[in-house]
PDB file of C-alpha atoms in Angstrom:
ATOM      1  CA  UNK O  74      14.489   0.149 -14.591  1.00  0.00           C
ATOM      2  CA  UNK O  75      12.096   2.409 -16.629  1.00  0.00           C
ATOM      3  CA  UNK O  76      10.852   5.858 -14.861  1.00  0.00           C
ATOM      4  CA  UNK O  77       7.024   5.206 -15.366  1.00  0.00           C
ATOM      5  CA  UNK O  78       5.709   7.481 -12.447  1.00  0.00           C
ATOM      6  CA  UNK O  79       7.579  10.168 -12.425  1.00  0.00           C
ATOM      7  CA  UNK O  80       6.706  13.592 -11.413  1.00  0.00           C
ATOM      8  CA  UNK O  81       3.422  11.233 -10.280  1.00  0.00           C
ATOM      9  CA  UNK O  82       1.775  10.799  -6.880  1.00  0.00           C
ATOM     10  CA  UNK O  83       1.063   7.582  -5.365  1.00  0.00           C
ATOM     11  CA  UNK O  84      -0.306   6.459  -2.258  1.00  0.00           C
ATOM     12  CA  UNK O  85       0.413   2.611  -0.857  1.00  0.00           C
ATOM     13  CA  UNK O  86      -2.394   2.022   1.973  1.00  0.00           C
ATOM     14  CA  UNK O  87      -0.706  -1.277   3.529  1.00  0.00           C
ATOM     15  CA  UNK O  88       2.257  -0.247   2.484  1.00  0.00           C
ATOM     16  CA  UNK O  89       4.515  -1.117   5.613  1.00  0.00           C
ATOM     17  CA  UNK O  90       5.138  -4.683   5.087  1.00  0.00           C
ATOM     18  CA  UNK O  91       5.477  -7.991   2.893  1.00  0.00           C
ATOM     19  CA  UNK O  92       3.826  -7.025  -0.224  1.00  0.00           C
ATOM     20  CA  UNK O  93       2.942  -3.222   0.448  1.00  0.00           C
ATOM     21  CA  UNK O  94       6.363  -2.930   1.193  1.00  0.00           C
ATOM     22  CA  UNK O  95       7.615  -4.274  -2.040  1.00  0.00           C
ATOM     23  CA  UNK O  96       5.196  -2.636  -3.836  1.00  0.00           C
ATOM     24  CA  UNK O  97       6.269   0.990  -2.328  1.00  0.00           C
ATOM     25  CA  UNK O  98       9.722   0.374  -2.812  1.00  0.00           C
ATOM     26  CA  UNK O  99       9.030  -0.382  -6.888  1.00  0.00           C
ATOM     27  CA  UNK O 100       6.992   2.376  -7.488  1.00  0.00           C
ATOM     28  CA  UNK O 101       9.076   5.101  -5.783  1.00  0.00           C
ATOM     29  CA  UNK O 102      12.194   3.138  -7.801  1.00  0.00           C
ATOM     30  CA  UNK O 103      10.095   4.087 -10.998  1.00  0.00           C
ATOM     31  CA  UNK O 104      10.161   8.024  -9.882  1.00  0.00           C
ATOM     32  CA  UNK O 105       7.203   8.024  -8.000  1.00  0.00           C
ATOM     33  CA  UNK O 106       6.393  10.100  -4.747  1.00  0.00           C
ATOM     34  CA  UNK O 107       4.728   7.044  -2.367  1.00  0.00           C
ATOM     35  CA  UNK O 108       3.201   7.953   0.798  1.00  0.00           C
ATOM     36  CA  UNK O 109       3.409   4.927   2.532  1.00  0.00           C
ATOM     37  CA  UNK O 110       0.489   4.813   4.691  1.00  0.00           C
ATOM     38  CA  UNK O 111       0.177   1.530   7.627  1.00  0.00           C
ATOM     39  CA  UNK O 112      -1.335   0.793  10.786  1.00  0.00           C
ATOM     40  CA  UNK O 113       2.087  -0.006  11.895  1.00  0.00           C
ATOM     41  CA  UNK O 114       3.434   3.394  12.056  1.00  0.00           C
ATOM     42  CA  UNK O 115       6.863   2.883  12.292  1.00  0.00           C
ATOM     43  CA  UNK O 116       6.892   0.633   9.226  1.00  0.00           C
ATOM     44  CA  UNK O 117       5.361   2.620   7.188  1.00  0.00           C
ATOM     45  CA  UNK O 118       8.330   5.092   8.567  1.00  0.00           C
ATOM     46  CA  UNK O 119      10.782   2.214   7.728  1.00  0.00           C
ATOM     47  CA  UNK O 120       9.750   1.832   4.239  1.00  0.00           C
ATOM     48  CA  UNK O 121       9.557   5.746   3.442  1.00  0.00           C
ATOM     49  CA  UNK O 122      13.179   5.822   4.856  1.00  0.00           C
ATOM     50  CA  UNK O 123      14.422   2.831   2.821  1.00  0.00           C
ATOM     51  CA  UNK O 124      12.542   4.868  -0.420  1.00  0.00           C
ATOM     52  CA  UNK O 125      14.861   7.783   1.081  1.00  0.00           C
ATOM     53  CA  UNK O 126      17.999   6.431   1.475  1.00  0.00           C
ATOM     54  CA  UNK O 127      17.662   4.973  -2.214  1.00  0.00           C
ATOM     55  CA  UNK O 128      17.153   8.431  -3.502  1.00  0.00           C
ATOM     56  CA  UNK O 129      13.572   8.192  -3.618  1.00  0.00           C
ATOM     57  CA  UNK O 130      10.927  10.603  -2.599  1.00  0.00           C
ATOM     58  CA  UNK O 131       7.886   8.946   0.490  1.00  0.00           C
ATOM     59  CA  UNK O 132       6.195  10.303   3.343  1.00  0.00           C
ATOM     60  CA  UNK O 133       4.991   7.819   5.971  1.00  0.00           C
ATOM     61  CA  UNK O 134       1.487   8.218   7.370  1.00  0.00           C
ATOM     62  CA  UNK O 135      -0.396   5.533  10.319  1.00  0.00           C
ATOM     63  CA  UNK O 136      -3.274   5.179   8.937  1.00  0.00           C
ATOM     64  CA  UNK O 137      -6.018   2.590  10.388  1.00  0.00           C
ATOM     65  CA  UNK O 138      -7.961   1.654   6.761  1.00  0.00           C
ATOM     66  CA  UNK O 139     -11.092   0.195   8.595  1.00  0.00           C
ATOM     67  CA  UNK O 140     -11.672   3.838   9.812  1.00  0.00           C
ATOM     68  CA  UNK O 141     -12.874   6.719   7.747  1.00  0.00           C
ATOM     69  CA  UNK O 142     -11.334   9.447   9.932  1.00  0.00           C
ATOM     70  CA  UNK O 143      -8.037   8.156   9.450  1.00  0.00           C
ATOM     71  CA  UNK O 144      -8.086   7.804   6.098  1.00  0.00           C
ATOM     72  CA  UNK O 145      -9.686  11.022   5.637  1.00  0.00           C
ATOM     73  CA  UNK O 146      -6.824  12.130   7.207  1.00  0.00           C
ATOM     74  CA  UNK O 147      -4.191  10.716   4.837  1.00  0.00           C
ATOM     75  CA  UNK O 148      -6.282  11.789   2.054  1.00  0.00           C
ATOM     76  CA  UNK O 149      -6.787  15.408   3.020  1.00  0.00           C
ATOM     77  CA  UNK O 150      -2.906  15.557   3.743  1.00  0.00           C
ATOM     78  CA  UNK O 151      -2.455  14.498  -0.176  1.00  0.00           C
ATOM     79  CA  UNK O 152      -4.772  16.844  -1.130  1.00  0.00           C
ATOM     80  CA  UNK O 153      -2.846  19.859   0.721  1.00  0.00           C
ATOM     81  CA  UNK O 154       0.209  18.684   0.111  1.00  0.00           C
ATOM     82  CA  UNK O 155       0.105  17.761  -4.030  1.00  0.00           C
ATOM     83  CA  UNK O 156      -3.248  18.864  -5.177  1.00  0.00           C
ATOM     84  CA  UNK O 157      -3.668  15.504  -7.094  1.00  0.00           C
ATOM     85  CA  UNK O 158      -3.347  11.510  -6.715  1.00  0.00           C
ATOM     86  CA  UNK O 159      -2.223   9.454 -10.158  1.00  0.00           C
ATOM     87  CA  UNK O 160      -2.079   5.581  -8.113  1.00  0.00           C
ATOM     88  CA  UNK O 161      -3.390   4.171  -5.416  1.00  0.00           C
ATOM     89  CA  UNK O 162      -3.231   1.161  -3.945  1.00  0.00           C
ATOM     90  CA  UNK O 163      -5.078  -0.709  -1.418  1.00  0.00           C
ATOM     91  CA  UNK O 164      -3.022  -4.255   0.043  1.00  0.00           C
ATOM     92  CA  UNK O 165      -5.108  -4.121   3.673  1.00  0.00           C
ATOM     93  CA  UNK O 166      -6.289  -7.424   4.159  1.00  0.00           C
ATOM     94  CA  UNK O 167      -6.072 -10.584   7.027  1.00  0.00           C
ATOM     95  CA  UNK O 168      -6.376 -14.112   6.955  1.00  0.00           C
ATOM     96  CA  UNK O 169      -9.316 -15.671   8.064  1.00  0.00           C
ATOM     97  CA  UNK O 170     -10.030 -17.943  10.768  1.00  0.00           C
ATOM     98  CA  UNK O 171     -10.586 -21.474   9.926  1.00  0.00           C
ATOM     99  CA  UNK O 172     -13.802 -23.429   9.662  1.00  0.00           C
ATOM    100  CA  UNK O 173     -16.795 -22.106   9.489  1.00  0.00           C
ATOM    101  CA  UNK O 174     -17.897 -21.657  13.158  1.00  0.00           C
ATOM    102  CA  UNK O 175     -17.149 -17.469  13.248  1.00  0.00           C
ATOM    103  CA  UNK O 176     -18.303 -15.741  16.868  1.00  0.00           C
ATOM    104  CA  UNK O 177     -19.447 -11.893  15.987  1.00  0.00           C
ATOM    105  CA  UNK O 178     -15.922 -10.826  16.775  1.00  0.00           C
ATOM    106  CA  UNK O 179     -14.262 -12.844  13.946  1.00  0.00           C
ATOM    107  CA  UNK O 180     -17.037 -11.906  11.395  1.00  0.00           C
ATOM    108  CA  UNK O 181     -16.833  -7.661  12.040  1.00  0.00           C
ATOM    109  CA  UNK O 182     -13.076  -7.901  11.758  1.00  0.00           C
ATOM    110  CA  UNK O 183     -12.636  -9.608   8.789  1.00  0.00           C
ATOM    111  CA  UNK O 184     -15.582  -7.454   7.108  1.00  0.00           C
ATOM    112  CA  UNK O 185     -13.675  -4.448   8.702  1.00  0.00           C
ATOM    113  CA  UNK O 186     -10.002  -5.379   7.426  1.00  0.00           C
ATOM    114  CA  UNK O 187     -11.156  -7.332   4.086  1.00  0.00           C
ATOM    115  CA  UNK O 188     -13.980  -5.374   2.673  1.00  0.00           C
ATOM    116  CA  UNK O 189     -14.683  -2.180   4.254  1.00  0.00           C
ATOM    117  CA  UNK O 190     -10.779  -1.086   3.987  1.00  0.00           C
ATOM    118  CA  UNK O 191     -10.646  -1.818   0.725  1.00  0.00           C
ATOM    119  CA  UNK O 192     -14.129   0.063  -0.519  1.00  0.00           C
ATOM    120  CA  UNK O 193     -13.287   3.505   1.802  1.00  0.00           C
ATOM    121  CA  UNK O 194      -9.614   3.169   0.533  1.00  0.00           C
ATOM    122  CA  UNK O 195     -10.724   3.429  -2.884  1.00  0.00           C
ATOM    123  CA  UNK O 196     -14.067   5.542  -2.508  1.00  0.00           C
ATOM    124  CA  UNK O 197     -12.562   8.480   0.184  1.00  0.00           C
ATOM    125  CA  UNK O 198      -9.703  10.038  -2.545  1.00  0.00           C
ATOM    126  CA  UNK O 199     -11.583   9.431  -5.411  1.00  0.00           C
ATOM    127  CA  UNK O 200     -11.801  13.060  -6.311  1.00  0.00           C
ATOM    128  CA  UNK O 201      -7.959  13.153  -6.013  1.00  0.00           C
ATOM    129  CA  UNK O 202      -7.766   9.939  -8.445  1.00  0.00           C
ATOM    130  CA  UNK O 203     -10.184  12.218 -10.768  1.00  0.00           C
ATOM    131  CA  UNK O 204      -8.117  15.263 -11.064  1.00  0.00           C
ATOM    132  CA  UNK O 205      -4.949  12.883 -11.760  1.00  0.00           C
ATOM    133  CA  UNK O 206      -6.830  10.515 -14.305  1.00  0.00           C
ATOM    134  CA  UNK O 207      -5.301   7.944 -11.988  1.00  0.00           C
ATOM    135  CA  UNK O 208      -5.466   4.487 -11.482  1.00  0.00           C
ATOM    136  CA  UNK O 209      -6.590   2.086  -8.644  1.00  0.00           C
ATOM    137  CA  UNK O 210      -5.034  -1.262  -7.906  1.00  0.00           C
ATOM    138  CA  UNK O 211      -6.495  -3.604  -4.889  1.00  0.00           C
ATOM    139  CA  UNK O 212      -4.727  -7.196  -3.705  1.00  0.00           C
ATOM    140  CA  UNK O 213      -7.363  -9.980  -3.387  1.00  0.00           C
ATOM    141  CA  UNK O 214      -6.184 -13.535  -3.384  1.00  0.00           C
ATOM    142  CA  UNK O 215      -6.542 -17.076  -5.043  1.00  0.00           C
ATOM    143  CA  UNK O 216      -9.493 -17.705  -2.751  1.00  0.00           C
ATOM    144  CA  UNK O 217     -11.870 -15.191  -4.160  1.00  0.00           C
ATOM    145  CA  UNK O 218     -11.552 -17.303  -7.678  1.00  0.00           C
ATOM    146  CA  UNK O 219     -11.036 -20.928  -6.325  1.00  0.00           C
ATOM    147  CA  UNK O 220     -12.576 -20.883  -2.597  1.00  0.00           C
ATOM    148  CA  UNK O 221     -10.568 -21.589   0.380  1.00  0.00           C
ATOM    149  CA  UNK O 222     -11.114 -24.512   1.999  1.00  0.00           C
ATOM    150  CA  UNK O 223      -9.337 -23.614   5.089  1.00  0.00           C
ATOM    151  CA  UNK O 224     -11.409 -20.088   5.449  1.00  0.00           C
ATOM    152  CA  UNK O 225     -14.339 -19.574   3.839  1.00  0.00           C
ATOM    153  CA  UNK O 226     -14.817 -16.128   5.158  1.00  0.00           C
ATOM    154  CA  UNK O 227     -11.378 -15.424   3.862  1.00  0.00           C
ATOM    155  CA  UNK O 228     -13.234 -16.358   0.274  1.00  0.00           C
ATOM    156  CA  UNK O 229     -16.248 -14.457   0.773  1.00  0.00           C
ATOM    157  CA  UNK O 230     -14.366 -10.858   2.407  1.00  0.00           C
ATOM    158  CA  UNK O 231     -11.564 -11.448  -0.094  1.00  0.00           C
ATOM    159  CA  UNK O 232     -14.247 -12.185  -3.216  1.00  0.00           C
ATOM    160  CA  UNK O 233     -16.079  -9.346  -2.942  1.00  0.00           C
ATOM    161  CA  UNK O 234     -13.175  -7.245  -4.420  1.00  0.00           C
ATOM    162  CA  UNK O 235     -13.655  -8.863  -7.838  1.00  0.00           C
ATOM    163  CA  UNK O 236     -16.888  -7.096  -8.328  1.00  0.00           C
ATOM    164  CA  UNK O 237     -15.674  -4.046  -6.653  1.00  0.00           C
ATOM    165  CA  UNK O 238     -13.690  -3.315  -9.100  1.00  0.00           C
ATOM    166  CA  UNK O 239     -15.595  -3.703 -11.940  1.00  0.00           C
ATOM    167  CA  UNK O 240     -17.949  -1.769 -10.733  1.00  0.00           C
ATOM    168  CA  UNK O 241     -15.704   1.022  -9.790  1.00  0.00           C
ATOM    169  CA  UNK O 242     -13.935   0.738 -13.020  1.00  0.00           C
ATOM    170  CA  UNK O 243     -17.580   1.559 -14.618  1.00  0.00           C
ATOM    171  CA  UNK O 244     -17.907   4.813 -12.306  1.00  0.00           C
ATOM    172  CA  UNK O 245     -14.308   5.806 -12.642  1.00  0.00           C
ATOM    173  CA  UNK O 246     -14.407   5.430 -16.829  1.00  0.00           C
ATOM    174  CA  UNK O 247     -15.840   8.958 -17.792  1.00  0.00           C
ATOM    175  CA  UNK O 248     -13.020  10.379 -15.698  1.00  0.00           C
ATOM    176  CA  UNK O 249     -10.403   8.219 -16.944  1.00  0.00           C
ATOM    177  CA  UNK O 250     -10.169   6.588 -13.708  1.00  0.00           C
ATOM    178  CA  UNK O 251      -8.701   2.483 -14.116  1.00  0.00           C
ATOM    179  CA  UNK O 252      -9.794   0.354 -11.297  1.00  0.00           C
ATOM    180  CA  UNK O 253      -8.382  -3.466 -11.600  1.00  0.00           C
ATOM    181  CA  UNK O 254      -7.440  -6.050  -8.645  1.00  0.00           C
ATOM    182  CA  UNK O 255      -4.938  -8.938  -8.623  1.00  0.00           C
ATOM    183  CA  UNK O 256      -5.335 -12.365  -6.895  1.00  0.00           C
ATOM    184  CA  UNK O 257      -2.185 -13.577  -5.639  1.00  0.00           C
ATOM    185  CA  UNK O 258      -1.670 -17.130  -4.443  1.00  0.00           C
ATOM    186  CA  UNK O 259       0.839 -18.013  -2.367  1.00  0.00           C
ATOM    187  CA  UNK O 260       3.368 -14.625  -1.496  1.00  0.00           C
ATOM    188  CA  UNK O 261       6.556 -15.367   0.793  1.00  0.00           C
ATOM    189  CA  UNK O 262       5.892 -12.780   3.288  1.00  0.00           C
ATOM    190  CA  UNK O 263       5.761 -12.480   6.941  1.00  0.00           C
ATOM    191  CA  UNK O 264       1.913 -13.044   6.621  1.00  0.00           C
ATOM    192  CA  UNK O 265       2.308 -16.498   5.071  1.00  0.00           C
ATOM    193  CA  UNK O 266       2.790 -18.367   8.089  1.00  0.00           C
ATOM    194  CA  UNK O 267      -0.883 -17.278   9.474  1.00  0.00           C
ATOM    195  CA  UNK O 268      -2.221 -18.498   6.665  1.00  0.00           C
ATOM    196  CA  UNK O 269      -1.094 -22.073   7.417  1.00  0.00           C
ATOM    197  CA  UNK O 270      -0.967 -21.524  11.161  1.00  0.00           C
ATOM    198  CA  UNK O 271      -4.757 -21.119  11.870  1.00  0.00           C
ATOM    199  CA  UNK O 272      -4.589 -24.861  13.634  1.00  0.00           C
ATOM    200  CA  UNK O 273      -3.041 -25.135  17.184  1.00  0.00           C
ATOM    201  CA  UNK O 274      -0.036 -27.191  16.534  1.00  0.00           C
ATOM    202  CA  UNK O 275      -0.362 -27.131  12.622  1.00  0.00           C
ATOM    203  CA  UNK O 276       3.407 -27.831  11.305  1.00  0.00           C
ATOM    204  CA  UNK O 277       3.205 -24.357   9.184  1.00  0.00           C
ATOM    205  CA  UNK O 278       6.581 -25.579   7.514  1.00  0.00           C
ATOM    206  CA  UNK O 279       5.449 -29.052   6.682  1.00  0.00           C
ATOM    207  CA  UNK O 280       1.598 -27.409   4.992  1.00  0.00           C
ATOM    208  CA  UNK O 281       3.344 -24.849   3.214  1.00  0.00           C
ATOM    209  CA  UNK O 282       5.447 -27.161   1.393  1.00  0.00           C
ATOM    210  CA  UNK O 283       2.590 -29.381   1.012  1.00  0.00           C
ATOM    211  CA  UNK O 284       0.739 -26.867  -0.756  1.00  0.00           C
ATOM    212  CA  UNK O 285       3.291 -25.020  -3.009  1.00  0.00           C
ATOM    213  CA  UNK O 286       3.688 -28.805  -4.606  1.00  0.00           C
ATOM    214  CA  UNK O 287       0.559 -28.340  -6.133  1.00  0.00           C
ATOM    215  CA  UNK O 288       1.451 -24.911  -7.968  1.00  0.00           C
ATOM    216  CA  UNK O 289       2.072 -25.326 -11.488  1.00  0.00           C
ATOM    217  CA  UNK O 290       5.458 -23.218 -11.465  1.00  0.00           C
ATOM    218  CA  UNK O 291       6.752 -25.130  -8.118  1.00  0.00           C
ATOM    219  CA  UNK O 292       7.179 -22.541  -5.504  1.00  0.00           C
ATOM    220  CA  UNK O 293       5.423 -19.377  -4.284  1.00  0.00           C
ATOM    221  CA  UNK O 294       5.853 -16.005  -5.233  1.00  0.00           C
ATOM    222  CA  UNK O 295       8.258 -13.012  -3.706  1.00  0.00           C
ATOM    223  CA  UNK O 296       6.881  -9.809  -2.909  1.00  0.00           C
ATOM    224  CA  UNK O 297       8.361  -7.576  -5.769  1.00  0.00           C
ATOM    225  CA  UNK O 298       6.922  -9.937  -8.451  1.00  0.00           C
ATOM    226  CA  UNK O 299       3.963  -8.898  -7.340  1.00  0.00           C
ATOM    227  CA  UNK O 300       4.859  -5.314  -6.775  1.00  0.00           C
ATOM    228  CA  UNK O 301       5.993  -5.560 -10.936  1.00  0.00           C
ATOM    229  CA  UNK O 302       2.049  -6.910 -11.622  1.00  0.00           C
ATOM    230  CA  UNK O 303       1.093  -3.424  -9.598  1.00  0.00           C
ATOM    231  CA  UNK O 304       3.387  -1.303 -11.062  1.00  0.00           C
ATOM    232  CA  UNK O 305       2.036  -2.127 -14.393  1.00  0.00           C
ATOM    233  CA  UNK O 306      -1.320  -2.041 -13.471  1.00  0.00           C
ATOM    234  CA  UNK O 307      -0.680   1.775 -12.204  1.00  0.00           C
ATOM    235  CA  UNK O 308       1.083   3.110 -15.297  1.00  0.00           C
ATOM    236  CA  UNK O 309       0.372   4.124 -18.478  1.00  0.00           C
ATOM    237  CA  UNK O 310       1.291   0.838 -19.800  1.00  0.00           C
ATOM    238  CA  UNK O 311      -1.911  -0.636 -18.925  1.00  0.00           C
ATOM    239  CA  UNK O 312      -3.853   2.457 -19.705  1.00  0.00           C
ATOM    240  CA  UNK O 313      -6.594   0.159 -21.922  1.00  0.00           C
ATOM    241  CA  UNK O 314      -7.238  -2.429 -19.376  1.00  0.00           C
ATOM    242  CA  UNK O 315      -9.884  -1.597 -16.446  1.00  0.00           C
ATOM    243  CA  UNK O 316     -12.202  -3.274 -15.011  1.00  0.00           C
ATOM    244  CA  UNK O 317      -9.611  -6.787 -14.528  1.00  0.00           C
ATOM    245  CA  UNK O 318      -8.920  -9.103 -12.413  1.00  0.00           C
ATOM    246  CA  UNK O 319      -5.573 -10.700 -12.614  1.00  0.00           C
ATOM    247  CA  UNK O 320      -4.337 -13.973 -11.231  1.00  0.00           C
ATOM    248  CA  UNK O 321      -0.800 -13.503  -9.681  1.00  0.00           C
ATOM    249  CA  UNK O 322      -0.722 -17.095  -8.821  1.00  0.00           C
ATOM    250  CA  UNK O 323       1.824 -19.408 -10.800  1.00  0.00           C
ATOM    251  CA  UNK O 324      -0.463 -20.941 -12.803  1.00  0.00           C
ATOM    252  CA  UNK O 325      -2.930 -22.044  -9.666  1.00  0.00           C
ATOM    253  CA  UNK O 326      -5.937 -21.326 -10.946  1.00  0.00           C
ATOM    254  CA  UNK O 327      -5.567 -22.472 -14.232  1.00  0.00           C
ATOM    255  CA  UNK O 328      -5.796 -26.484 -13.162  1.00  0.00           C
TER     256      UNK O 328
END
């Protein structure tokens, strides 16, 4: 395992479970400090005390992402704390509901947890990100490239990241800032079942299977091969490449 982030800062904003988690535990295995940040408090304490236990270095903060106070919060703790931030990631995100009949409730939430997490996430420490010449990674999904045809609000909230990050890449350039977002399909975490479970009585097992047939590489993906995709994305190995967005799919959406 190579030691690409240490004596670096990082921050993992969805960091307590499934992917977060993975990604947390990879980056403070590569020497970085990870504050593990989640609306679930306690597993964002979980995962700083696995990165503990391991030798690692991680501070657990709740954080609620679709509120600027709280984020504030986690961000003005970095700033007192280290001074700096070098990578940040933001993995907030929900599934959708299905169809296309969405009451006001549905639509605010998903803008809230899809879209307006991810731009405050990446907007509210940027001057942190500055004075580290860091790097910003954000976790879309297949259906921003490809549509969903179970959620098409899961497309649309999950699509806008694409040009999010472009754009941010564009202001963060002069300051060496790298902005870049993957698109994962299909991830083997606890969240995979509500993906597939948006139906009363829909036989998650039976859809799942149903649709990992079609990937081109036979089977979905675990957590830490995306966390690998991030940890790149954060180091100085991709220190040319800004402005991307990556497919972490299995070959999905190259049919």
């Amino acid at each position: 395992m190579t030691h690409r982030f240490e004596d670096r800062t990082v921050a993992v904003v969805g960091g307590g479970s499934g992917m977060g988690r993975s990604i947390s535990l990879r980056l403070a295995e590569e020497g970085a400090y990870v504050y593990v940040a989640d609306l679930a408090g306690d597993a964002a304490e979980g995962v700083a005390k696995e990165i503990t236990a391991a030798g690692g270095n991680a501070t657990a903060q709740q954080v609620d992402a679709t509120d600027k106070g709280s984020l504030n919060a986690l961000f003005d703790r970095i700033r007192t704390e280290k001074g700096v931030l070098h990578g940040l990631h933001a993995q907030v995100g929900m599934p959708g509901p299905a169809g296309i009949e969405v009451d006001d409730a549905q639509w605010e939430k998903n803008i809230d947890v899809n879209v307006k997490s991810a731009y405050y996430t990446c907007t509210l420490g940027f001057d942190l990100l500055k004075a580290g010449r860091g790097a910003i990674s954000m976790t879309s999904s297949t259906s921003a490239l490809i549509g969903s045809p179970f959620s098409p609000i899961y497309s649309l909230t999950k699509g806008s990241l694409v040009p999010f990050a472009r754009s941010l890449a564009l202001v963060g350039a002069p300051d060496g800032v790298r902005v870049n977002v993957i698109c994962p399909g299909t991830v083997h975490t606890p969240m995979l079942a509500q993906f597939f479970g948006r139906e009363p009585g829909a036989d998650v097992s039976e859809l799942t299977k149903n649709f990992v047939s079609g990937i081109p590489l036979g089977r979905g993906a675990q957590p830490e091969e995306i966390a690998s995709v991030i940890a790149f994305l954060l180091s100085d190995d991709a220190s040319y490449v800004t402005g991307v967005t990556i497919p972490v799919d299995g070959g999905l959406t190259a049919k």
